[in-house]
Coordinates of C-alpha atoms in Angstrom, one line a residue:
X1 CA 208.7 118.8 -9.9
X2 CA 208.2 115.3 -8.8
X3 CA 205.2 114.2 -6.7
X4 CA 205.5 112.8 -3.2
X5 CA 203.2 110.0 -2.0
X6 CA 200.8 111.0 0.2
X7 CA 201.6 108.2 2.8
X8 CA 205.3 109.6 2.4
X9 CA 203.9 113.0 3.7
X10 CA 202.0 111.0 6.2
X11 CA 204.6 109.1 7.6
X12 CA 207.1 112.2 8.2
X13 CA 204.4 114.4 9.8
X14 CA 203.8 111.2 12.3
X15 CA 207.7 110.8 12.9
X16 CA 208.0 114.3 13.4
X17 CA 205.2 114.1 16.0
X18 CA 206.1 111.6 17.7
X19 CA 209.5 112.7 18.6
X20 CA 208.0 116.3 19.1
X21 CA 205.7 114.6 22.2
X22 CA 208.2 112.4 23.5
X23 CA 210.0 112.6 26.9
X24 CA 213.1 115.0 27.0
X25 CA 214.9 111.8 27.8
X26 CA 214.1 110.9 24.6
X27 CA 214.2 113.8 22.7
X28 CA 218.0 114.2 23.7
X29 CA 218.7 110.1 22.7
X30 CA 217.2 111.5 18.9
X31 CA 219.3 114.7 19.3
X32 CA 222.6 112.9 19.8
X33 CA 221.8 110.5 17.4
X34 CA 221.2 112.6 14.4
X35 CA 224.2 115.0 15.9
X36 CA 222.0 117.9 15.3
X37 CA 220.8 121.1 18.0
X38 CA 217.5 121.2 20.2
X39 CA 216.3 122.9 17.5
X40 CA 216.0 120.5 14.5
X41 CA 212.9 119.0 16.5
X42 CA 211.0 122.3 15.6
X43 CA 212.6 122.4 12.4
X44 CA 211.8 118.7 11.1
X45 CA 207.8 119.4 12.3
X46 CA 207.7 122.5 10.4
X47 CA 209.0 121.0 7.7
X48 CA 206.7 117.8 7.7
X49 CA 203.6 120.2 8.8
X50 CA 204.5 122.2 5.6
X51 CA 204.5 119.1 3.2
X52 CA 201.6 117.1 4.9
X53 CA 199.3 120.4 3.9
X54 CA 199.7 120.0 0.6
X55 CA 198.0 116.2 1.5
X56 CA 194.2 116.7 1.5
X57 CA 194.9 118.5 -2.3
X58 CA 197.2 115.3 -3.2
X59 CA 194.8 112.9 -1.8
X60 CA 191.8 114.8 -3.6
X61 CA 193.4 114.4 -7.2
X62 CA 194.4 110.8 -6.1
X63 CA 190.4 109.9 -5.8
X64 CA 189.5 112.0 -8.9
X65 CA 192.2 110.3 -11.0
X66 CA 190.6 106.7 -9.9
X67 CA 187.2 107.6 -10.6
X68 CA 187.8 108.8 -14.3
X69 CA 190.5 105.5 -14.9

């Protein structure tokens, strides 16, 4: 299984919070621009909260692999 880049799983946990906090106004100008229900706002954080927790362990390795190179 391939590795993703920690600032990948950084990046889509911020995305996912920002549209999360943002003004219904908003939130429905994402919702119609994807095409996709009220829901996928939930779904998309859950789905970015789930990667980024695998991030402090990724991050960890990342610094241990530098200091032995």
């Amino acid at each position: 299984m391939a590795t993703i880049d920690p600032s990948f799983r950084r990046r889509l946990l911020v995305e996912s919070l920002t549209v999360l906090t943002a003004d219904p106004s908003v939130q429905v100008t994402w919702l119609e621009g994807y095409g996709v229900p009220a829901d996928e706002i939930a779904l998309d954080f859950d789905n970015a909260f789930g990667v980024s927790e695998q991030l402090p362990n990724v991050l960890r390795e990342a610094a241990l692999d530098h200091c032995v190179s």
